[in-house]
PDB file of C-alpha atoms in Angstrom:
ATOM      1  CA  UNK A   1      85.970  77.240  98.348  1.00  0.00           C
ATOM      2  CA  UNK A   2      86.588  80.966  98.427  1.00  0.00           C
ATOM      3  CA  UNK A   3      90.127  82.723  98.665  1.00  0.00           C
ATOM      4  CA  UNK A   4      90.963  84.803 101.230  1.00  0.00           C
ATOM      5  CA  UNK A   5      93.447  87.324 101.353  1.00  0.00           C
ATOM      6  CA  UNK A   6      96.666  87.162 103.350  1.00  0.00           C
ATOM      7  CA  UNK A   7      96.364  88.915 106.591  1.00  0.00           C
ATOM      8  CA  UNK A   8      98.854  91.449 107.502  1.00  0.00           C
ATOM      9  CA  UNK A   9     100.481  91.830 110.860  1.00  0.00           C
ATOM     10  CA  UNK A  10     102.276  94.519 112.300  1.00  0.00           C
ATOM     11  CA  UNK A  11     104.895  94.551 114.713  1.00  0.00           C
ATOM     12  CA  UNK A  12     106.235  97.381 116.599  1.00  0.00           C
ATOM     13  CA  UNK A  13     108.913  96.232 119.193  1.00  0.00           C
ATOM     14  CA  UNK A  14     112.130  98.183 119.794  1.00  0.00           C
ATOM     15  CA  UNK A  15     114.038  94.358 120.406  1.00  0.00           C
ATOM     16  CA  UNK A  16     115.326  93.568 117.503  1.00  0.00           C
ATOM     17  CA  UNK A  17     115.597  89.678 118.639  1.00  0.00           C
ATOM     18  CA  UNK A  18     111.529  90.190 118.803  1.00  0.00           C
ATOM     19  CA  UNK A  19     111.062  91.419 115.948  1.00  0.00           C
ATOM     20  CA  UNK A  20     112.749  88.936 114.040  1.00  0.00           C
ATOM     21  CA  UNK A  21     111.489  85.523 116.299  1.00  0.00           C
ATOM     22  CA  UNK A  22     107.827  87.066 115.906  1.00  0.00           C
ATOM     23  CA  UNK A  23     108.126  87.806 112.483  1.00  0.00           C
ATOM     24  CA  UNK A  24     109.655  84.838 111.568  1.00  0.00           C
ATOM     25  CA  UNK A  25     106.914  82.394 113.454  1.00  0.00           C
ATOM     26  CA  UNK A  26     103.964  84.494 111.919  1.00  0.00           C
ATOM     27  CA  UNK A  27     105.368  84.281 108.248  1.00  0.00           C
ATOM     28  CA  UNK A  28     105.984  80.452 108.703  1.00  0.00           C
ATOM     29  CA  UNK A  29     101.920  80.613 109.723  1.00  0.00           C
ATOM     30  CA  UNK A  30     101.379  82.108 106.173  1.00  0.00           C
ATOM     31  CA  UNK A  31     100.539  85.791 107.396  1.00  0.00           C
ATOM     32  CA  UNK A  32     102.441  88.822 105.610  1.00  0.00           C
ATOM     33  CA  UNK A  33     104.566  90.639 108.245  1.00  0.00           C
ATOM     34  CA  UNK A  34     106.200  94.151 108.815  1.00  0.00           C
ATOM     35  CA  UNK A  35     108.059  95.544 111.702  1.00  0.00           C
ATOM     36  CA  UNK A  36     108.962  98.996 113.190  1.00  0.00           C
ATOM     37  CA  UNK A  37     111.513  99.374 115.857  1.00  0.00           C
ATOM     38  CA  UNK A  38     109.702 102.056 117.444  1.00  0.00           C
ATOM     39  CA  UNK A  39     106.264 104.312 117.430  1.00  0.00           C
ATOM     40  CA  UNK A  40     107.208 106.338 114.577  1.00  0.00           C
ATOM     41  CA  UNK A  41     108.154 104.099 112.331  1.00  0.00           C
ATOM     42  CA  UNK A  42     104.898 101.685 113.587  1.00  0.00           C
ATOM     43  CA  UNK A  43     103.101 104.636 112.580  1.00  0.00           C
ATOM     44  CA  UNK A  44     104.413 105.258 109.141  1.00  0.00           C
ATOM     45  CA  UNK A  45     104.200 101.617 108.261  1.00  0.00           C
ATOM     46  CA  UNK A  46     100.426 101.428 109.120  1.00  0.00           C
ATOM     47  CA  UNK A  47      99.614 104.155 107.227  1.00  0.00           C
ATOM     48  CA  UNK A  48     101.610 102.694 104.139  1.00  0.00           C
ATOM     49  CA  UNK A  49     100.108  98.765 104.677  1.00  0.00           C
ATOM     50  CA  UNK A  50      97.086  98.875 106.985  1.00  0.00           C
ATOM     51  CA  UNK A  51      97.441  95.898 109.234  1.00  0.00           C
ATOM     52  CA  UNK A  52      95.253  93.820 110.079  1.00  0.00           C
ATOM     53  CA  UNK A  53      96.753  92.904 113.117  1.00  0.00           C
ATOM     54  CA  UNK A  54      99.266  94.613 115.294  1.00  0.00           C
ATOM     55  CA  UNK A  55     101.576  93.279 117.831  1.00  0.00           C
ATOM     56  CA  UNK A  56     102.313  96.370 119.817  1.00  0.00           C
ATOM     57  CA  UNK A  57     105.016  97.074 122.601  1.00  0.00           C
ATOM     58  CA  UNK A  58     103.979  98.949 125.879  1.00  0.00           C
ATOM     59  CA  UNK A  59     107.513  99.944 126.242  1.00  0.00           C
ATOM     60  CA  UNK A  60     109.033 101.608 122.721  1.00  0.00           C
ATOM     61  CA  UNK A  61     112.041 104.427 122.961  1.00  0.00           C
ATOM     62  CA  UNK A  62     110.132 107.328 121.619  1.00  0.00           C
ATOM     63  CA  UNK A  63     106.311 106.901 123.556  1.00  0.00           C
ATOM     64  CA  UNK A  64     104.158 104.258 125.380  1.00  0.00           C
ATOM     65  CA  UNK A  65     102.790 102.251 123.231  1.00  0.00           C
ATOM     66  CA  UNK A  66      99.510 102.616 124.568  1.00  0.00           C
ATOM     67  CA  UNK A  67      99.551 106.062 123.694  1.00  0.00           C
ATOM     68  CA  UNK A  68      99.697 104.842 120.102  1.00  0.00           C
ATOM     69  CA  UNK A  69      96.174 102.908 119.860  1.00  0.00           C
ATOM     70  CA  UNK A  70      94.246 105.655 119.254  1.00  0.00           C
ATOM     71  CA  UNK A  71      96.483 107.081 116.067  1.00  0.00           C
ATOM     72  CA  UNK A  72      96.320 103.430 114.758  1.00  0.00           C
ATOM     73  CA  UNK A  73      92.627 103.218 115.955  1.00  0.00           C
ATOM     74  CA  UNK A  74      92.384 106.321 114.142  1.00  0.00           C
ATOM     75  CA  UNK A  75      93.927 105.010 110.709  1.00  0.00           C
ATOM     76  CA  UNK A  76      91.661 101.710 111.132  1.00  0.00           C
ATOM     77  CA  UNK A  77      89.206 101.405 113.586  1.00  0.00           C
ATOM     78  CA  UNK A  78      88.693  97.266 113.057  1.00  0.00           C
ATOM     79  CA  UNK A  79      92.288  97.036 113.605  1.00  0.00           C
ATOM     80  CA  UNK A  80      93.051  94.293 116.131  1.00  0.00           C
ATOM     81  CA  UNK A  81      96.118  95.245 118.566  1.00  0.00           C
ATOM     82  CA  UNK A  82      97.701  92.919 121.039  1.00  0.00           C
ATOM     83  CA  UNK A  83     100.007  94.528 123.554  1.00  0.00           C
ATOM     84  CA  UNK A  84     103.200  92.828 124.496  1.00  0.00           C
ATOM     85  CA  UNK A  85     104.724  94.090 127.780  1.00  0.00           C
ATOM     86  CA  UNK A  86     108.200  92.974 129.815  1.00  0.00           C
ATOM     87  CA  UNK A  87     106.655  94.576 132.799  1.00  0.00           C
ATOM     88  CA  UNK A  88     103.062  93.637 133.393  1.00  0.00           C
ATOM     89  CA  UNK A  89     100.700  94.855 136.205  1.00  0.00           C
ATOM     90  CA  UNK A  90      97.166  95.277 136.292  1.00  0.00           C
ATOM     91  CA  UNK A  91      96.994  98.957 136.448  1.00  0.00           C
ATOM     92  CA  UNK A  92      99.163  98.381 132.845  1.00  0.00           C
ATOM     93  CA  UNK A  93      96.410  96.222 131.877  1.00  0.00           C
ATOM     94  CA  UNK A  94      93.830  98.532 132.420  1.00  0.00           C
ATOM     95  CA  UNK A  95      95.147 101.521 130.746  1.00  0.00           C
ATOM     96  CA  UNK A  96      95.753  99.178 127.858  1.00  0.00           C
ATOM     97  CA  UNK A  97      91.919  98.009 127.752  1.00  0.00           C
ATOM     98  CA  UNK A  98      90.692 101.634 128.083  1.00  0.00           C
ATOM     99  CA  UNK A  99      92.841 102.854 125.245  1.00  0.00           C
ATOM    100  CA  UNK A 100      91.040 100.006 123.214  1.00  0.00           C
ATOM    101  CA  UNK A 101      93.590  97.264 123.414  1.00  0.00           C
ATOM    102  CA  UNK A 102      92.254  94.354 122.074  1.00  0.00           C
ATOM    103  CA  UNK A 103      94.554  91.802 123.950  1.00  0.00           C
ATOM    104  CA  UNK A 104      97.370  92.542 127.338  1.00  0.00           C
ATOM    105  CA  UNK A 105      99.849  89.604 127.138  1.00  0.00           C
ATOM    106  CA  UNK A 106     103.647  89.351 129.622  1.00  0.00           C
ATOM    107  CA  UNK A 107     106.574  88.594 127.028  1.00  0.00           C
ATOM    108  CA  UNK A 108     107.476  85.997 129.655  1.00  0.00           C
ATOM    109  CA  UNK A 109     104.144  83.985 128.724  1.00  0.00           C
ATOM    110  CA  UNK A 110     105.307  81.665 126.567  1.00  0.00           C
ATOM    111  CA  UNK A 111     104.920  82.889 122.935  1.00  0.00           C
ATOM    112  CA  UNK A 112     102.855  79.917 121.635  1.00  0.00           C
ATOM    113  CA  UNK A 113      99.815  82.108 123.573  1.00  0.00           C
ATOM    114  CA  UNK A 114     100.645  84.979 121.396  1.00  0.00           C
ATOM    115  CA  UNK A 115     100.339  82.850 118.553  1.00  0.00           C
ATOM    116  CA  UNK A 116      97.117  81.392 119.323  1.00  0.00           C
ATOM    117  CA  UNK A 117      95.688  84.665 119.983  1.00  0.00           C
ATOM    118  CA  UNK A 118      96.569  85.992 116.238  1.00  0.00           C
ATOM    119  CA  UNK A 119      94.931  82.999 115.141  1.00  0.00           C
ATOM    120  CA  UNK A 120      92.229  83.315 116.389  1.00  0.00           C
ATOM    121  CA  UNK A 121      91.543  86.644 115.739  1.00  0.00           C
ATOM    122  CA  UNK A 122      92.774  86.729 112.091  1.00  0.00           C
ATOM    123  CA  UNK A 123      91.266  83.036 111.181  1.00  0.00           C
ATOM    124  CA  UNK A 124      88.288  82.597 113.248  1.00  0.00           C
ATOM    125  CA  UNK A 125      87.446  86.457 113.702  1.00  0.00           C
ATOM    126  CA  UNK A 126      84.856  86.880 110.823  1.00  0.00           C
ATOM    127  CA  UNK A 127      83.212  84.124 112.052  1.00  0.00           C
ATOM    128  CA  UNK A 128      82.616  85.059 115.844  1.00  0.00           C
ATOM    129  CA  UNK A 129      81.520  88.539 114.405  1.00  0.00           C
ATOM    130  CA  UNK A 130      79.182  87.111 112.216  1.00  0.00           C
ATOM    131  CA  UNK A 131      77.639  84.598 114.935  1.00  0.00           C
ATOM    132  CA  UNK A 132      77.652  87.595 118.155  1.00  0.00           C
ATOM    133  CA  UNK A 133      79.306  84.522 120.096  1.00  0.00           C
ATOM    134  CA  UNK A 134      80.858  85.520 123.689  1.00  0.00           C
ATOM    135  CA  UNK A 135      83.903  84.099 124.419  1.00  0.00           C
ATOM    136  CA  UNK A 136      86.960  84.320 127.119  1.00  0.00           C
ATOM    137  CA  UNK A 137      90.211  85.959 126.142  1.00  0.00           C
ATOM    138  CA  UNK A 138      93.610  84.941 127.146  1.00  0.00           C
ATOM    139  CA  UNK A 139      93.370  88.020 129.579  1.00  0.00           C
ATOM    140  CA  UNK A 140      90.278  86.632 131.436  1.00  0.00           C
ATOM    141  CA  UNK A 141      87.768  89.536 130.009  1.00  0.00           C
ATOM    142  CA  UNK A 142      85.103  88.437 128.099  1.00  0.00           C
ATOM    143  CA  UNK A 143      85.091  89.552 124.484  1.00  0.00           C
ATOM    144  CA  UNK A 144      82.290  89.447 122.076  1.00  0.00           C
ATOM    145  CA  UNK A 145      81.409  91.199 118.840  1.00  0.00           C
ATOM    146  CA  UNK A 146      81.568  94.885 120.287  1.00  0.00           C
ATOM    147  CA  UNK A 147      85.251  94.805 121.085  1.00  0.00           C
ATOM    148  CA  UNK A 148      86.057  92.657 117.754  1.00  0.00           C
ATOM    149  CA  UNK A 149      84.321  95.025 115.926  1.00  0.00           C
ATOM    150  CA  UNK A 150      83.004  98.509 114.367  1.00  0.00           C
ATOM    151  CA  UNK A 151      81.219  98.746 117.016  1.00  0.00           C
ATOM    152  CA  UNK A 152      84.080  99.267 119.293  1.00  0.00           C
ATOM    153  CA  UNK A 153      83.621 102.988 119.990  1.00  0.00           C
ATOM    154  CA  UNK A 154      80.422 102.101 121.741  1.00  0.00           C
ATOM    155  CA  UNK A 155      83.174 100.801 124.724  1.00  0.00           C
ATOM    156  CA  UNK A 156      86.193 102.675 124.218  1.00  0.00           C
ATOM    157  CA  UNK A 157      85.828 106.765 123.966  1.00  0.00           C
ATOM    158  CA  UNK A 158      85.457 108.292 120.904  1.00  0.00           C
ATOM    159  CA  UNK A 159      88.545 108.705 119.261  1.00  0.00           C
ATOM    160  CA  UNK A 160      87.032 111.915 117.567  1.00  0.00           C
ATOM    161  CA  UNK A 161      87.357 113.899 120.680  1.00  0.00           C
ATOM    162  CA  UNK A 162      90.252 115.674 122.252  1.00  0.00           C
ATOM    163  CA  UNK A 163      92.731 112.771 120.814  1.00  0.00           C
ATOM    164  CA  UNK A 164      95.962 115.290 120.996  1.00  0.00           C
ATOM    165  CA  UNK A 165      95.230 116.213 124.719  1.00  0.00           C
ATOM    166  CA  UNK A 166      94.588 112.440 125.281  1.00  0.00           C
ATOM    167  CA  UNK A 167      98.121 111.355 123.736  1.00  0.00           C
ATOM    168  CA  UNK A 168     100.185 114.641 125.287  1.00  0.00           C
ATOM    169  CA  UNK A 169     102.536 116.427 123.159  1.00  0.00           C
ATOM    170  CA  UNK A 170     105.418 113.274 123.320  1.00  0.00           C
ATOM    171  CA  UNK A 171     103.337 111.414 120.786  1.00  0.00           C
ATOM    172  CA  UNK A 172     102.802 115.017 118.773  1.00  0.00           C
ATOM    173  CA  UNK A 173     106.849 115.695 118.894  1.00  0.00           C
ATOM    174  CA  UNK A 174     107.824 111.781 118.286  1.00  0.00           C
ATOM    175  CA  UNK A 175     105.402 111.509 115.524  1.00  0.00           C
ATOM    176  CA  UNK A 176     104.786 115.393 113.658  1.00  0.00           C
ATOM    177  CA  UNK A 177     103.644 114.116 110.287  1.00  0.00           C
ATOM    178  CA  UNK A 178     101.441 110.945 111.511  1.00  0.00           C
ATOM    179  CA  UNK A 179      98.870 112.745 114.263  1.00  0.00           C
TER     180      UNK A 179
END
């Protein structure tokens, strides 16, 4: 049987209550876990640990989340990012997906879906690469091996080009070592 290593997970959430429930949960499930209260600190902690996985607020004090997924796309282009929202709505959603959000889940789901998602991802993943399978995501959208993958720039722009006008100058003044 061969050993795998443990996955990491990231979690960016300015709750602390969040932090600490998620973390907790995804520890118990034998993945290694870090958390950042905001995008600055999500940023430094990716580049020290690259996650495998990050669960990523839409709603942080210092910048939209979203605005983040192309610096941590950037750092790790395989990385697998779930966004967690308070305030969902399909135009939300879709800004999320076009950014290269890998996953758009309400924080009023209940968390047991969040769960399931990372499991999938971080347990099964390889193995839907590997096998090109198609499958449907919590979200509705079907995912297969180009979103999962690093092949994911064939859907989502380039990250290459223009990524400081794309983020504005709030992600540039909150984060002024990490872009």
């Amino acid at each position: 049987m061969k050993e795998t290593a443990v996955k990491h997970i990231l979690i960016v959430d300015d709750l602390a209550d969040t932090r600490a429930f998620l973390g907790t949960v995804l520890m118990s499930k034998g993945y290694s876990v870090s958390v950042a209260r905001n995008g600055t600190d999500g940023i430094k902690s990716a580049r020290e640990r690259e996650p495998h996985l990050i669960v990523l607020d839409v709603m942080l004090p210092d910048v939209n989340g979203t605005d983040l997924i192309p610096l941590f796309r950037k750092n790790n282009e395989n990385v697998i990012i779930i966004m967690l929202t308070a305030y969902g709505s399909t135009e939300n959603a879709l800004r999320c997906g076009k950014a290269g959000a890998d996953e758009y889940l309400e924080k009023s789901v209940h968390f047991e879906q969040l769960f399931t998602i990372v499991d999938e991802y971080l347990k099964n993943g390889s193995e839907e690469e590997d096998s090109g399978s198609t499958s449907i995501t919590s979200t509705g959208i079907s995912k297969n091996n180009i979103m999962h993958s690093k092949n994911r720039n064939n859907v989502v722009e380039p990250l290459n080009v223009g990524i400081e006008n794309e983020i504005g100058s709030k992600v540039k003044r909150a984060c002024p070592r990490f872009s």
